[in-house]
Amino acid sequence: MNVRKIVSQVEEVLTEGGRPVEPAARVAVVAAVFENPWKGQGFVEDLSTGIDDVASPLGELLAPRVVELLGADVEAYGKGAIVGLNGEIEHGSGLIHTLKFGDHFRKAADATTLLPAVEKRGPAGIIFDIPLKHKTDATVRSHHQTIEVRIADAPHADEIIVALAASAQGRPQQRLAALTTEK
């Protein structure tokens, strides 16, 4: 895995709806920008070799960083893969939609649910939103949220961005009724 850069971002919401948020709502993102392992190969029928080589080391690299950057217990989490214009969306999906990748984050966050995800292809500077859900119960509405990410010079055409996001709480000032109230 040829990593060009790692980008970290922390968002702290101090006020929402004109009211203070105490403690501040905190979301962290850590993203790796790296060379697409299928670069220049044309259509690859079996992606398993690249997945085997990259997915687990990538999860091992990112998961502890995002938990440490959050600086609190993870309550919600998500992931994203953005593929440069010369790649396929399936390249990013193949790397993040495997237990080889995701189990690193589940273990670091003490989580059990599937990680919500975004995958897309785009040019350098593309904006993408990582969805987050509660780490043990994806039906907990208060934790359904997104974090916007943009890396000005990535991905290059033959690169992929893979990012993990973690939240220490649900949405600031959330007040939707529990899903069970609609059943």
CSV table of C-alpha atoms in Angstrom, one decimal:
chain,number,residue,atom,x,y,z
A,1,MET,CA,0.0,0.0,0.0
A,2,ASN,CA,1.5,3.3,-1.2
A,3,VAL,CA,0.1,6.0,1.1
A,4,ARG,CA,0.6,9.6,-0.1
A,5,LYS,CA,-0.9,11.3,2.9
A,6,ILE,CA,-3.1,10.9,6.0
A,7,VAL,CA,-5.6,13.7,6.7
A,8,SER,CA,-7.3,14.2,10.1
A,9,GLN,CA,-10.3,16.4,10.9
A,10,VAL,CA,-12.2,17.2,14.1
A,11,GLU,CA,-15.5,19.0,14.3
A,12,GLU,CA,-16.8,20.3,17.6
A,13,VAL,CA,-20.3,21.8,17.6
A,14,LEU,CA,-20.7,24.3,20.4
A,15,THR,CA,-24.1,25.7,19.6
A,16,GLU,CA,-27.0,24.3,17.7
A,17,GLY,CA,-30.4,25.8,17.2
A,18,GLY,CA,-29.3,28.9,19.1
A,19,ARG,CA,-28.6,26.9,22.2
A,20,PRO,CA,-25.3,25.7,23.8
A,21,VAL,CA,-24.2,22.1,23.2
A,22,GLU,CA,-22.7,20.8,26.5
A,23,PRO,CA,-20.5,19.0,26.2
A,24,ALA,CA,-19.6,20.0,22.7
A,25,ALA,CA,-20.6,17.5,20.0
A,26,ARG,CA,-17.4,16.0,18.6
A,27,VAL,CA,-16.8,14.1,15.4
A,28,ALA,CA,-13.4,12.9,14.1
A,29,VAL,CA,-12.3,11.8,10.7
A,30,VAL,CA,-9.1,10.2,9.6
A,31,ALA,CA,-8.5,9.6,5.8
A,32,ALA,CA,-5.7,7.8,3.9
A,33,VAL,CA,-4.9,8.8,0.4
A,34,PHE,CA,-3.1,6.0,-1.4
A,35,GLU,CA,-2.4,4.6,-4.8
A,36,ASN,CA,-5.1,2.4,-6.3
A,37,PRO,CA,-3.8,-1.2,-6.1
A,38,TRP,CA,-5.5,-1.9,-9.5
A,39,LYS,CA,-4.0,1.1,-11.2
A,40,GLY,CA,-3.3,0.5,-14.9
A,41,GLN,CA,-4.6,-3.0,-15.0
A,42,GLY,CA,-7.8,-2.4,-16.9
A,43,PHE,CA,-10.8,-4.4,-15.8
A,44,VAL,CA,-9.8,-6.9,-13.1
A,45,GLU,CA,-12.3,-9.7,-12.8
A,46,ASP,CA,-11.1,-10.9,-9.3
A,47,LEU,CA,-10.2,-8.1,-6.9
A,48,SER,CA,-9.3,-10.5,-4.1
A,49,THR,CA,-5.5,-10.0,-4.4
A,50,GLY,CA,-5.7,-6.3,-4.0
A,51,ILE,CA,-8.2,-6.6,-1.2
A,52,ASP,CA,-6.0,-9.2,0.6
A,53,ASP,CA,-3.0,-6.9,0.3
A,54,VAL,CA,-4.6,-3.6,1.3
A,55,ALA,CA,-7.8,-3.9,3.3
A,56,SER,CA,-6.5,-5.2,6.6
A,57,PRO,CA,-3.4,-3.0,6.8
A,58,LEU,CA,-5.6,0.0,5.9
A,59,GLY,CA,-8.1,-0.8,8.7
A,60,GLU,CA,-5.1,-1.3,11.1
A,61,LEU,CA,-3.7,2.1,10.1
A,62,LEU,CA,-6.9,4.1,10.4
A,63,ALA,CA,-9.0,2.6,13.2
A,64,PRO,CA,-6.8,3.5,16.2
A,65,ARG,CA,-6.0,6.9,14.8
A,66,VAL,CA,-9.7,8.0,14.5
A,67,VAL,CA,-10.5,6.7,18.0
A,68,GLU,CA,-7.5,8.5,19.4
A,69,LEU,CA,-8.3,11.7,17.6
A,70,LEU,CA,-11.9,11.6,18.9
A,71,GLY,CA,-10.6,11.6,22.4
A,72,ALA,CA,-13.7,10.0,23.8
A,73,ASP,CA,-15.7,6.8,23.7
A,74,VAL,CA,-17.1,6.1,20.2
A,75,GLU,CA,-20.9,6.1,20.0
A,76,ALA,CA,-21.4,6.3,16.3
A,77,TYR,CA,-19.2,5.5,13.3
A,78,GLY,CA,-19.0,5.3,9.5
A,79,LYS,CA,-16.6,4.9,6.6
A,80,GLY,CA,-16.1,6.1,3.1
A,81,ALA,CA,-14.2,5.2,-0.1
A,82,ILE,CA,-13.6,7.8,-2.8
A,83,VAL,CA,-12.0,6.5,-6.0
A,84,GLY,CA,-10.1,8.7,-8.4
A,85,LEU,CA,-11.4,9.1,-12.0
A,86,ASN,CA,-9.2,6.3,-13.5
A,87,GLY,CA,-10.6,3.7,-11.0
A,88,GLU,CA,-13.9,2.0,-10.4
A,89,ILE,CA,-16.3,2.5,-7.5
A,90,GLU,CA,-15.9,-1.3,-7.0
A,91,HIS,CA,-12.2,-0.7,-6.1
A,92,GLY,CA,-13.2,1.4,-3.1
A,93,SER,CA,-16.1,-0.9,-2.2
A,94,GLY,CA,-13.9,-3.9,-2.3
A,95,LEU,CA,-11.5,-2.5,0.2
A,96,ILE,CA,-14.1,-1.2,2.8
A,97,HIS,CA,-16.8,-3.8,2.5
A,98,THR,CA,-14.8,-6.6,4.0
A,99,LEU,CA,-14.4,-7.8,7.6
A,100,LYS,CA,-10.6,-7.6,6.9
A,101,PHE,CA,-11.1,-3.8,7.0
A,102,GLY,CA,-14.1,-3.1,9.1
A,103,ASP,CA,-13.3,-5.4,12.0
A,104,HIS,CA,-10.3,-3.2,13.0
A,105,PHE,CA,-12.7,-0.3,13.5
A,106,ARG,CA,-15.4,-2.4,15.2
A,107,LYS,CA,-12.8,-3.8,17.7
A,108,ALA,CA,-11.3,-0.3,18.4
A,109,ALA,CA,-14.7,1.2,18.9
A,110,ASP,CA,-16.1,-1.8,20.8
A,111,ALA,CA,-18.9,-2.0,18.2
A,112,THR,CA,-21.1,-4.7,16.7
A,113,THR,CA,-23.1,-3.1,13.9
A,114,LEU,CA,-22.3,-2.9,10.2
A,115,LEU,CA,-20.5,0.4,9.3
A,116,PRO,CA,-22.6,2.7,7.2
A,117,ALA,CA,-20.7,3.8,4.1
A,118,VAL,CA,-20.4,6.1,1.1
A,119,GLU,CA,-18.6,5.1,-2.0
A,120,LYS,CA,-18.2,7.2,-5.1
A,121,ARG,CA,-15.7,8.2,-7.9
A,122,GLY,CA,-14.6,11.8,-8.4
A,123,PRO,CA,-11.9,14.3,-9.0
A,124,ALA,CA,-9.5,15.8,-6.5
A,125,GLY,CA,-11.3,18.1,-4.1
A,126,ILE,CA,-14.6,16.2,-4.3
A,127,ILE,CA,-16.9,16.7,-1.3
A,128,PHE,CA,-18.3,13.5,0.3
A,129,ASP,CA,-20.5,12.9,3.3
A,130,ILE,CA,-19.7,10.0,5.6
A,131,PRO,CA,-22.9,8.6,7.2
A,132,LEU,CA,-22.7,7.6,10.9
A,133,LYS,CA,-24.9,5.3,12.9
A,134,HIS,CA,-24.9,4.0,16.5
A,135,LYS,CA,-22.1,1.4,17.0
A,136,THR,CA,-24.3,-1.3,18.6
A,137,ASP,CA,-27.9,-0.5,17.4
A,138,ALA,CA,-28.3,1.1,13.9
A,139,THR,CA,-32.0,1.9,14.7
A,140,VAL,CA,-31.0,4.5,17.4
A,141,ARG,CA,-32.2,7.6,15.5
A,142,SER,CA,-30.2,10.2,17.6
A,143,HIS,CA,-27.0,8.9,16.1
A,144,HIS,CA,-28.0,9.0,12.4
A,145,GLN,CA,-25.8,11.8,11.2
A,146,THR,CA,-23.2,12.7,8.6
A,147,ILE,CA,-19.8,14.5,8.5
A,148,GLU,CA,-18.7,16.3,5.4
A,149,VAL,CA,-15.1,15.7,4.2
A,150,ARG,CA,-13.0,17.3,1.4
A,151,ILE,CA,-9.3,16.9,0.7
A,152,ALA,CA,-8.3,19.6,-1.8
A,153,ASP,CA,-5.7,17.6,-3.7
A,154,ALA,CA,-7.2,14.1,-3.5
A,155,PRO,CA,-7.9,11.7,-5.0
A,156,HIS,CA,-5.6,11.9,-7.9
A,157,ALA,CA,-6.9,10.0,-10.9
A,158,ASP,CA,-5.1,6.8,-9.8
A,159,GLU,CA,-5.7,7.1,-6.1
A,160,ILE,CA,-8.3,6.2,-3.5
A,161,ILE,CA,-9.3,7.9,-0.3
A,162,VAL,CA,-10.5,5.7,2.5
A,163,ALA,CA,-11.8,7.5,5.6
A,164,LEU,CA,-13.2,6.5,8.9
A,165,ALA,CA,-15.4,8.8,11.0
A,166,ALA,CA,-16.3,8.5,14.7
A,167,SER,CA,-18.7,10.5,16.9
A,168,ALA,CA,-18.8,10.7,20.7
A,169,GLN,CA,-22.5,11.3,20.7
A,170,GLY,CA,-25.7,11.6,18.6
A,171,ARG,CA,-26.7,14.7,16.8
A,172,PRO,CA,-26.6,17.9,18.8
A,173,GLN,CA,-30.0,18.9,20.2
A,174,GLN,CA,-31.6,15.8,18.7
A,175,ARG,CA,-35.2,15.3,19.7
A,176,LEU,CA,-36.8,12.8,17.4
A,177,ALA,CA,-38.8,10.1,19.1
A,178,ALA,CA,-37.4,6.6,19.2
A,179,LEU,CA,-38.1,4.4,16.2
A,180,THR,CA,-40.2,2.1,18.5
A,181,THR,CA,-42.8,4.8,18.8
A,182,GLU,CA,-43.8,4.3,15.2
A,183,LYS,CA,-44.3,0.5,15.4
